Coordinates of N, CA and C in Angstrom, one line a residue:
Chain O
X11 N 0.8 -1.2 0.0 CA 0.0 0.0 0.0 C 0.9 1.2 0.0
X12 N 0.7 2.1 -1.0 CA 1.5 3.3 -1.1 C 1.2 4.3 -0.1
X13 N 2.1 4.8 0.7 CA 1.9 5.8 1.7 C 2.1 7.2 1.2
X14 N 2.9 7.3 0.1 CA 3.1 8.6 -0.5 C 2.7 8.5 -2.0
X15 N 1.8 9.3 -2.4 CA 1.3 9.2 -3.8 C 1.5 10.5 -4.6
X16 N 2.0 10.3 -5.8 CA 2.1 11.4 -6.7 C 1.2 10.9 -7.9
X17 N 0.0 11.5 -8.0 CA -0.9 10.9 -8.9 C -0.8 11.4 -10.4
X18 N 0.1 12.4 -10.6 CA 0.3 12.8 -12.0 C 1.7 12.3 -12.4
X19 N 1.7 11.4 -13.4 CA 3.0 10.9 -13.8 C 3.8 12.0 -14.6
X20 N 3.1 12.9 -15.2 CA 3.8 13.9 -16.0 C 3.0 15.2 -16.0
X21 N 3.8 16.3 -16.2 CA 3.3 17.7 -16.3 C 4.0 18.5 -17.3
X22 N 3.3 19.2 -18.1 CA 4.0 20.0 -19.1 C 3.6 21.5 -18.9
X23 N 4.6 22.4 -18.9 CA 4.4 23.8 -18.5 C 5.2 24.6 -19.5
X24 N 4.7 25.8 -19.8 CA 5.4 26.8 -20.6 C 6.4 27.5 -19.8
X25 N 7.6 27.8 -20.4 CA 8.6 28.6 -19.7 C 8.0 29.9 -19.2
X26 N 8.4 30.2 -17.9 CA 7.9 31.5 -17.3 C 6.7 31.3 -16.5
X27 N 5.9 30.2 -16.8 CA 4.7 30.0 -16.0 C 5.0 29.3 -14.7
X28 N 3.9 29.0 -13.9 CA 4.1 28.3 -12.7 C 3.9 26.8 -12.9
X29 N 4.8 26.0 -12.2 CA 4.6 24.6 -12.2 C 4.1 24.2 -10.8
X30 N 3.1 23.4 -10.7 CA 2.6 22.9 -9.4 C 2.6 21.4 -9.4
X31 N 3.4 20.8 -8.6 CA 3.5 19.4 -8.4 C 2.8 19.0 -7.1
X32 N 2.0 18.0 -7.2 CA 1.2 17.6 -6.0 C 1.6 16.2 -5.4
X33 N 1.4 16.1 -4.1 CA 1.7 14.9 -3.4 C 0.7 14.6 -2.3
X34 N 0.3 13.4 -2.1 CA -0.6 13.1 -1.1 C 0.0 12.0 -0.2
X35 N -0.3 11.9 1.1 CA 0.2 10.9 1.9 C -0.9 10.4 2.8
X36 N -0.7 9.2 3.4 CA -1.7 8.5 4.2 C -1.3 8.4 5.6
X37 N -0.1 8.4 6.0 CA 0.4 8.2 7.3 C 0.5 9.5 8.1
X38 N -0.4 9.7 9.1 CA -0.4 11.0 9.8 C 0.8 11.1 10.8
X39 N 1.6 10.1 10.9 CA 2.8 10.1 11.7 C 4.0 10.8 11.0
X40 N 3.9 10.9 9.7 CA 5.0 11.6 9.0 C 5.2 13.0 9.6
X41 N 6.5 13.3 9.8 CA 6.7 14.6 10.5 C 7.7 15.5 9.6
X42 N 8.1 15.0 8.5 CA 9.0 15.8 7.7 C 8.8 15.4 6.2
X43 N 8.8 16.4 5.3 CA 8.6 16.1 3.9 C 9.7 16.8 3.1
X44 N 10.1 16.1 2.0 CA 11.1 16.6 1.2 C 10.8 16.4 -0.3
X45 N 11.3 17.3 -1.1 CA 11.2 17.2 -2.6 C 12.6 17.0 -3.1
X46 N 12.7 16.0 -4.1 CA 14.0 15.8 -4.8 C 13.7 15.9 -6.2
X47 N 14.8 16.3 -7.0 CA 14.7 16.4 -8.4 C 15.7 15.4 -9.0
X48 N 15.3 14.7 -10.0 CA 16.2 13.7 -10.6 C 16.3 13.9 -12.1
X49 N 17.6 14.1 -12.6 CA 17.9 14.1 -14.0 C 18.2 12.6 -14.4
X50 N 18.1 12.3 -15.7 CA 18.5 11.0 -16.1 C 20.0 10.7 -15.8
X51 N 20.3 9.5 -15.5 CA 21.7 9.1 -15.2 C 22.3 9.8 -14.0
X52 N 21.5 10.4 -13.2 CA 22.0 11.0 -11.9 C 21.2 10.6 -10.8
X53 N 21.7 10.7 -9.6 CA 21.0 10.4 -8.4 C 20.0 11.6 -8.0
X54 N 19.0 11.4 -7.2 CA 18.1 12.4 -6.8 C 18.9 13.6 -6.1
X55 N 18.5 14.8 -6.4 CA 19.1 16.0 -5.7 C 18.1 16.6 -4.8
X56 N 18.5 16.9 -3.6 CA 17.6 17.5 -2.6 C 17.3 18.9 -3.1
X57 N 16.0 19.2 -3.0 CA 15.5 20.5 -3.5 C 15.1 21.4 -2.3
X58 N 14.1 21.0 -1.6 CA 13.5 21.7 -0.5 C 12.7 20.8 0.4
X59 N 12.5 21.2 1.7 CA 11.9 20.4 2.6 C 10.9 21.2 3.5
X60 N 10.1 20.5 4.3 CA 9.2 21.2 5.2 C 8.9 20.3 6.4
X61 N 8.9 20.9 7.5 CA 8.5 20.2 8.8 C 7.0 20.2 8.9
X62 N 6.5 19.2 9.6 CA 5.0 19.1 9.7 C 4.5 20.3 10.6
X63 N 5.3 21.0 11.3 CA 4.8 22.1 12.2 C 4.7 23.4 11.4
X64 N 5.1 23.4 10.1 CA 4.9 24.5 9.3 C 3.9 24.3 8.1
X65 N 3.5 25.3 7.5 CA 2.6 25.1 6.3 C 3.2 25.7 5.0
X66 N 4.3 26.3 5.2 CA 4.9 26.8 3.9 C 6.4 27.0 4.2
X67 N 7.2 26.7 3.1 CA 8.6 26.9 3.1 C 9.1 27.4 1.7
X68 N 9.9 28.4 1.7 CA 10.2 29.1 0.4 C 11.7 29.1 0.3
X69 N 12.2 28.9 -1.0 CA 13.6 28.9 -1.3 C 13.7 29.4 -2.7
X70 N 13.9 30.7 -2.9 CA 14.1 31.2 -4.3 C 12.8 31.0 -5.1
X71 N 13.0 30.3 -6.2 CA 11.8 30.0 -7.1 C 10.9 28.9 -6.6
X72 N 11.3 28.2 -5.5 CA 10.7 27.0 -5.1 C 9.9 27.3 -3.7
X73 N 8.7 26.9 -3.7 CA 7.9 27.0 -2.5 C 7.1 25.7 -2.3
X74 N 7.2 25.1 -1.0 CA 6.4 24.0 -0.7 C 5.4 24.3 0.3
X75 N 4.1 23.8 0.0 CA 3.0 24.1 0.9 C 2.5 22.8 1.5
X76 N 2.2 22.8 2.8 CA 1.7 21.6 3.4 C 0.4 21.8 4.0
X77 N -0.6 20.9 3.7 CA -1.9 21.0 4.3 C -2.1 19.7 5.1
X78 N -1.9 19.7 6.4 CA -1.9 18.5 7.2 C -3.3 17.9 7.3
X79 N -4.3 18.7 7.4 CA -5.6 18.2 7.5 C -6.0 17.4 6.3
X80 N -5.5 17.8 5.1 CA -5.8 17.1 3.8 C -4.8 16.1 3.5
X81 N -3.7 16.0 4.3 CA -2.6 15.1 4.0 C -2.1 15.4 2.6
X82 N -1.8 16.6 2.3 CA -1.4 17.0 0.9 C -0.3 18.0 1.0
X83 N 0.6 17.9 0.1 CA 1.6 18.9 -0.1 C 1.9 19.2 -1.6
X84 N 2.3 20.4 -1.8 CA 2.6 20.8 -3.2 C 3.9 21.5 -3.3
X85 N 4.5 21.4 -4.5 CA 5.7 22.2 -4.8 C 5.4 23.1 -5.9
X86 N 5.6 24.4 -5.7 CA 5.4 25.4 -6.7 C 6.8 25.9 -7.2
X87 N 6.9 26.0 -8.5 CA 8.1 26.5 -9.1 C 7.7 27.8 -10.0
X88 N 8.2 28.9 -9.6 CA 7.8 30.2 -10.3 C 9.1 31.1 -10.4
X89 N 9.4 31.5 -11.6 CA 8.9 31.1 -12.9 C 9.6 29.8 -13.3
X90 N 8.9 28.9 -14.1 CA 9.5 27.7 -14.5 C 10.6 28.0 -15.6
X91 N 11.6 27.2 -15.6 CA 12.7 27.3 -16.6 C 12.9 26.0 -17.3
X92 N 13.4 26.0 -18.5 CA 13.7 24.7 -19.2 C 14.6 23.8 -18.4
X93 N 15.5 24.3 -17.7 CA 16.4 23.5 -16.9 C 15.7 22.8 -15.7
X94 N 14.5 23.2 -15.4 CA 13.7 22.5 -14.4 C 13.2 21.2 -14.9
X95 N 13.2 20.9 -16.1 CA 12.7 19.7 -16.7 C 13.4 18.5 -16.1
X96 N 12.7 17.7 -15.3 CA 13.3 16.5 -14.6 C 12.1 15.8 -14.0
X97 N 12.5 14.7 -13.3 CA 11.5 13.9 -12.5 C 11.6 14.4 -11.1
X98 N 10.4 14.8 -10.5 CA 10.4 15.3 -9.1 C 9.7 14.3 -8.2
X99 N 10.4 14.0 -7.1 CA 10.0 13.0 -6.2 C 9.6 13.7 -4.9
X100 N 8.5 13.3 -4.3 CA 8.0 13.7 -3.0 C 8.4 12.6 -2.1
X101 N 9.0 12.9 -0.9 CA 9.4 11.9 0.1 C 8.9 12.3 1.5
X102 N 8.7 11.4 2.3 CA 8.2 11.6 3.7 C 9.1 10.9 4.6
X103 N 9.3 11.4 5.8 CA 10.1 10.8 6.9 C 9.3 10.8 8.2
X104 N 9.6 9.9 9.1 CA 8.9 9.8 10.3 C 8.0 8.5 10.3
X105 N 6.9 8.6 10.9 CA 6.0 7.5 10.8 C 6.2 6.4 11.8
X106 N 6.9 6.7 12.9 CA 7.0 5.8 14.0 C 7.9 4.6 13.7
X107 N 9.1 4.6 14.3 CA 10.0 3.5 14.1 C 10.7 3.4 12.8
X108 N 10.6 4.5 12.0 CA 11.1 4.4 10.7 C 12.6 4.6 10.6
X109 N 13.2 5.0 11.8 CA 14.6 5.2 11.9 C 15.2 6.0 10.7
X110 N 14.4 7.0 10.3 CA 15.0 8.0 9.4 C 14.9 7.6 7.9
X111 N 14.3 6.5 7.5 CA 14.3 6.2 6.1 C 13.2 7.1 5.4
X112 N 13.4 7.3 4.2 CA 12.5 8.2 3.4 C 11.6 7.2 2.6
X113 N 10.3 7.6 2.5 CA 9.3 6.9 1.7 C 9.0 7.8 0.6
X114 N 9.2 7.3 -0.6 CA 9.1 8.1 -1.8 C 7.8 7.8 -2.6
X115 N 7.3 8.9 -3.3 CA 6.3 8.6 -4.3 C 6.9 8.1 -5.6
X116 N 6.1 7.9 -6.6 CA 6.6 7.4 -7.9 C 7.2 8.4 -8.8
X117 N 7.0 9.7 -8.4 CA 7.6 10.8 -9.2 C 6.6 11.4 -10.2
X118 N 6.9 12.6 -10.6 CA 6.2 13.4 -11.6 C 7.2 13.9 -12.6
X119 N 7.1 13.6 -13.8 CA 8.1 14.1 -14.8 C 7.6 15.5 -15.3
X120 N 8.4 16.5 -15.0 CA 8.1 17.9 -15.4 C 8.8 18.2 -16.7
X121 N 8.1 18.7 -17.7 CA 8.7 19.2 -18.9 C 8.3 20.7 -19.0
X122 N 9.4 21.5 -19.1 CA 9.2 23.0 -19.3 C 9.6 23.3 -20.7
X123 N 8.6 23.8 -21.5 CA 8.8 24.1 -22.9 C 9.2 25.5 -23.1
X124 N 10.2 25.8 -23.9 CA 10.7 27.2 -24.2 C 9.6 27.9 -24.9
Chain T
X26 N 34.0 20.2 -0.7 CA 33.2 19.2 -0.1 C 32.9 18.1 -1.1
X27 N 33.3 16.8 -0.8 CA 33.1 15.7 -1.7 C 31.7 15.2 -1.5
X28 N 31.0 15.0 -2.6 CA 29.7 14.4 -2.6 C 29.7 12.9 -2.4
X29 N 28.6 12.3 -2.5 CA 28.4 10.8 -2.4 C 28.9 10.2 -3.7
X30 N 29.7 9.2 -3.7 CA 30.2 8.5 -4.9 C 29.8 7.1 -4.8
X31 N 29.6 6.4 -6.0 CA 29.2 5.0 -6.0 C 30.0 4.3 -7.1
X32 N 30.3 3.1 -6.9 CA 30.9 2.3 -7.9 C 30.4 0.8 -7.9
X33 N 30.3 0.2 -9.0 CA 30.5 0.7 -10.4 C 29.3 1.5 -10.8
X34 N 29.4 2.0 -12.0 CA 28.3 2.8 -12.6 C 27.2 1.8 -13.1
X35 N 27.7 0.8 -13.9 CA 26.8 -0.2 -14.4 C 27.4 -1.6 -14.1
X36 N 26.5 -2.5 -14.1 CA 26.9 -3.9 -13.8 C 25.9 -4.9 -14.4
X37 N 26.4 -5.9 -15.1 CA 25.5 -7.0 -15.6 C 25.9 -8.3 -14.9
X38 N 24.9 -8.9 -14.4 CA 25.1 -10.2 -13.7 C 24.1 -11.2 -14.1
X39 N 24.4 -12.5 -13.9 CA 23.5 -13.6 -14.2 C 22.8 -14.0 -13.0
X40 N 21.5 -14.5 -13.2 CA 20.7 -15.0 -12.1 C 21.5 -16.0 -11.3
X41 N 21.4 -15.9 -10.0 CA 22.0 -16.8 -9.0 C 23.4 -16.3 -8.6
X42 N 24.0 -15.3 -9.3 CA 25.3 -14.8 -8.9 C 25.1 -13.9 -7.7
X43 N 26.3 -13.4 -7.2 CA 26.3 -12.4 -6.1 C 27.0 -11.1 -6.6
X44 N 26.6 -10.0 -6.0 CA 27.1 -8.7 -6.4 C 27.4 -7.9 -5.2
X45 N 28.5 -7.1 -5.3 CA 28.8 -6.1 -4.3 C 28.9 -4.7 -4.9
X46 N 28.2 -3.8 -4.3 CA 28.1 -2.4 -4.7 C 28.8 -1.5 -3.6
X47 N 29.4 -0.5 -4.0 CA 30.2 0.4 -3.1 C 29.8 1.8 -3.1
X48 N 29.9 2.4 -1.9 CA 29.5 3.8 -1.7 C 30.5 4.5 -0.8
X49 N 30.8 5.7 -1.2 CA 31.6 6.6 -0.2 C 30.7 7.8 0.1
X50 N 30.5 7.9 1.4 CA 29.6 9.0 1.9 C 30.2 10.4 1.7
X51 N 29.3 11.4 1.7 CA 29.8 12.7 1.7 C 30.6 13.1 2.9
X52 N 31.6 13.9 2.6 CA 32.6 14.3 3.7 C 31.8 14.7 5.0
X53 N 32.2 14.1 6.1 CA 31.5 14.5 7.4 C 30.3 13.8 7.7
X54 N 29.8 13.0 6.8 CA 28.5 12.2 7.0 C 28.8 10.8 7.6
X55 N 28.1 10.5 8.6 CA 28.4 9.2 9.3 C 27.3 8.2 9.1
X56 N 26.2 8.5 8.4 CA 25.1 7.6 8.3 C 24.8 7.4 6.8
X57 N 24.7 6.1 6.5 CA 24.5 5.8 5.0 C 23.3 4.9 4.9
X58 N 22.4 5.2 3.9 CA 21.3 4.4 3.6 C 21.4 3.9 2.1
X59 N 20.8 2.8 1.9 CA 20.7 2.2 0.5 C 19.3 2.1 0.1
X60 N 19.0 2.5 -1.2 CA 17.7 2.4 -1.8 C 17.8 1.6 -3.1
X61 N 16.7 1.0 -3.4 CA 16.5 0.3 -4.7 C 15.4 1.1 -5.5
X62 N 15.8 1.5 -6.7 CA 14.8 2.2 -7.6 C 14.5 1.3 -8.8
X63 N 13.4 0.7 -8.9 CA 13.0 -0.1 -10.0 C 12.4 0.9 -11.1
X64 N 12.3 0.5 -12.3 CA 11.9 1.3 -13.4 C 10.5 1.8 -13.2
X65 N 10.3 3.2 -13.3 CA 9.0 3.8 -13.1 C 8.5 3.9 -11.7
X66 N 9.4 3.6 -10.7 CA 9.1 3.7 -9.3 C 9.9 4.7 -8.6
X67 N 9.5 5.0 -7.4 CA 10.4 5.9 -6.5 C 11.4 5.0 -5.8
X68 N 12.4 5.5 -5.3 CA 13.4 4.8 -4.5 C 12.7 4.1 -3.3
X69 N 13.2 2.9 -3.0 CA 12.6 2.1 -1.9 C 13.7 1.8 -0.9
X70 N 13.5 2.1 0.4 CA 14.5 1.9 1.4 C 14.9 0.5 1.6
X71 N 16.2 0.2 1.6 CA 16.7 -1.2 1.8 C 17.1 -1.3 3.3
X72 N 18.1 -0.5 3.7 CA 18.6 -0.5 5.1 C 19.5 0.7 5.3
X73 N 19.8 1.0 6.6 CA 20.6 2.1 6.9 C 21.8 1.6 7.9
X74 N 22.9 2.2 7.8 CA 24.1 1.9 8.6 C 24.5 3.2 9.4
X75 N 24.8 3.0 10.6 CA 25.4 4.0 11.5 C 26.3 3.4 12.4
X76 N 27.5 3.9 12.6 CA 28.5 3.4 13.4 C 28.8 1.9 13.1
X77 N 28.8 1.6 11.9 CA 29.2 0.3 11.4 C 28.2 -0.8 11.7
X78 N 26.9 -0.4 12.1 CA 25.9 -1.4 12.4 C 24.6 -1.0 11.6
X79 N 23.9 -2.0 11.2 CA 22.6 -1.8 10.6 C 21.6 -1.3 11.7
X80 N 21.0 -0.2 11.4 CA 20.0 0.3 12.5 C 18.7 0.7 11.9
X81 N 18.3 0.0 10.8 CA 17.0 0.2 10.2 C 17.0 -0.6 8.9
X82 N 15.9 -1.2 8.6 CA 15.8 -2.1 7.5 C 14.4 -2.0 6.9
X83 N 14.3 -2.0 5.6 CA 13.0 -2.0 4.9 C 12.6 -3.4 4.6
X84 N 11.6 -3.6 3.7 CA 11.0 -4.9 3.4 C 11.8 -5.6 2.3
X85 N 13.1 -6.0 2.7 CA 13.9 -6.7 1.8 C 14.4 -8.0 2.5
X86 N 14.6 -9.1 1.7 CA 15.0 -10.3 2.3 C 16.4 -10.3 2.7
X87 N 16.8 -11.3 3.6 CA 18.2 -11.3 4.1 C 19.3 -11.5 3.1
X88 N 19.0 -11.9 1.9 CA 20.0 -12.0 0.9 C 20.6 -10.6 0.5
X89 N 19.9 -9.5 0.9 CA 20.4 -8.2 0.8 C 21.1 -7.9 2.2
X90 N 22.4 -7.7 2.1 CA 23.2 -7.4 3.3 C 24.1 -6.3 3.1
X91 N 24.7 -5.7 4.1 CA 25.6 -4.6 3.9 C 26.7 -4.5 5.0
X92 N 27.5 -3.6 4.8 CA 28.6 -3.3 5.7 C 28.8 -1.8 5.7
X93 N 29.3 -1.3 6.9 CA 29.8 0.1 6.9 C 31.2 0.0 7.5
X94 N 32.1 0.8 7.0 CA 33.5 0.8 7.4 C 33.8 2.0 8.3
X95 N 35.0 1.9 9.0 CA 35.3 3.0 10.0 C 35.3 4.4 9.3
X96 N 35.6 4.4 8.0 CA 35.6 5.7 7.3 C 34.2 6.1 6.8
X97 N 33.2 5.4 7.2 CA 31.8 5.6 6.9 C 31.4 5.1 5.5
X98 N 32.4 4.7 4.7 CA 32.0 4.1 3.4 C 31.2 2.8 3.6
X99 N 30.5 2.4 2.6 CA 29.6 1.3 2.8 C 29.5 0.3 1.6
X100 N 29.1 -0.9 1.8 CA 28.9 -1.9 0.7 C 27.5 -2.4 0.8
X101 N 26.9 -2.7 -0.3 CA 25.7 -3.4 -0.4 C 26.0 -4.7 -1.1
X102 N 25.6 -5.9 -0.5 CA 25.8 -7.2 -1.1 C 24.5 -7.8 -1.3
X103 N 24.3 -8.4 -2.5 CA 23.1 -9.1 -2.8 C 23.5 -10.5 -3.3
X104 N 23.0 -11.5 -2.6 CA 23.3 -12.9 -3.0 C 22.1 -13.5 -3.8
X105 N 22.4 -14.6 -4.5 CA 21.4 -15.3 -5.2 C 20.5 -14.4 -6.0
X106 N 21.2 -13.6 -6.9 CA 20.5 -12.6 -7.7 C 19.3 -13.2 -8.5
X107 N 18.2 -12.4 -8.5 CA 17.0 -12.7 -9.2 C 16.8 -11.7 -10.3
X108 N 16.0 -12.0 -11.3 CA 15.7 -11.1 -12.4 C 15.1 -9.8 -11.8
X109 N 14.3 -9.8 -10.8 CA 13.6 -8.7 -10.2 C 14.6 -7.7 -9.5
X110 N 15.8 -8.2 -9.3 CA 16.8 -7.3 -8.6 C 17.4 -6.3 -9.6
X111 N 17.0 -6.4 -10.8 CA 17.5 -5.4 -11.8 C 16.9 -4.1 -11.5
X112 N 17.7 -3.1 -11.2 CA 17.2 -1.8 -10.7 C 18.4 -0.8 -10.6
X113 N 18.1 0.4 -10.3 CA 19.1 1.4 -9.9 C 19.3 1.3 -8.4
X114 N 20.5 1.1 -7.9 CA 20.8 1.1 -6.5 C 21.4 2.4 -6.1
X115 N 20.8 3.1 -5.2 CA 21.2 4.4 -4.7 C 21.7 4.4 -3.3
X116 N 22.8 5.1 -3.1 CA 23.3 5.2 -1.7 C 23.1 6.7 -1.3
X117 N 22.7 6.9 -0.1 CA 22.5 8.3 0.4 C 23.2 8.4 1.7
X118 N 23.7 9.6 2.0 CA 24.4 9.8 3.3 C 23.8 11.1 3.9
X119 N 24.0 11.1 5.3 CA 23.6 12.3 6.0 C 24.5 12.5 7.2
X120 N 24.5 13.7 7.7 CA 25.5 14.0 8.8 C 25.3 13.2 10.0
X121 N 24.0 12.8 10.3 CA 23.7 12.3 11.6 C 22.4 11.5 11.4
X122 N 22.1 10.4 12.2 CA 20.8 9.8 12.0 C 19.6 10.7 12.3
X123 N 19.8 11.7 13.0 CA 18.7 12.6 13.3 C 18.4 13.6 12.2
X124 N 19.3 13.7 11.2 CA 19.1 14.7 10.1 C 18.1 14.1 9.1
X125 N 17.2 14.9 8.6 CA 16.2 14.4 7.7 C 16.7 14.4 6.2
X126 N 17.5 15.5 5.9 CA 17.9 15.6 4.5 C 19.0 14.5 4.2
X127 N 18.8 13.7 3.1 CA 19.7 12.7 2.7 C 20.2 13.1 1.3
X128 N 21.5 12.9 1.1 CA 22.2 13.3 -0.1 C 22.6 12.1 -0.9
X129 N 22.1 12.0 -2.1 CA 22.3 10.8 -2.9 C 23.5 10.8 -3.8
X130 N 24.0 9.6 -4.1 CA 25.0 9.4 -5.1 C 24.3 9.2 -6.4
X131 N 25.1 9.0 -7.5 CA 24.6 8.8 -8.8 C 23.9 7.5 -9.1
X132 N 24.2 6.5 -8.2 CA 23.6 5.2 -8.4 C 24.4 4.2 -9.2
X133 N 24.1 2.9 -9.0 CA 24.7 1.8 -9.8 C 23.5 1.1 -10.5
X134 N 23.6 1.0 -11.8 CA 22.6 0.4 -12.6 C 22.9 -1.1 -12.7
X135 N 22.1 -2.0 -12.0 CA 22.4 -3.4 -12.0 C 21.3 -4.1 -13.0
X136 N 21.9 -4.9 -13.9 CA 21.0 -5.7 -14.8 C 21.3 -7.1 -14.5
X137 N 20.2 -7.9 -14.2 CA 20.3 -9.3 -14.0 C 19.7 -10.1 -15.2
X138 N 20.5 -10.9 -15.8 CA 20.0 -11.6 -17.0 C 19.8 -13.1 -16.7

């Protein structure tokens, strides 16, 4: 049973517009959430994170929003650039006895068109 | 600051064989985790090592085993390889078991034929 779900396998956005990537989770014990970006033939690169005690975290063009009651988080990229084209993974940590392992969604492939 | 490195980059093995994958953690990081990423899936946690001991394990059988060395580098060993073991194997390190952010290496692509 998937505890972290990214229901959109792909997303296409025009350069300069906003990209919104969504993630849902089922385990209310998760206390920390992370977004990773992955290019082909490379490992995932840490992008931005948010603690469950916050509802927003911003870093440059990237903002993550957390809605705990809905068990939903989203990553906003503004403005989107062609170099942002990659697979984005949502990951969660915590969940009681997890000893720090990350639970990942299946990823969303973002394509930013010039 | 040196990032996480992994070797080899690619590997082809036959079913039933054994394989060893290697990982050097990022400078100053003492905790290493291994993940398996099958095609079209997100990375799945295999196990974690801290102070040369396994201190967390995902839903993987005992034929997946590991080691961590005094310099914090790590090995992943898989015995009796099966076709379904074909995947990208990722190593991630972090400064301390209490840190949430993990930093990944480029991975080893294992193909089992």
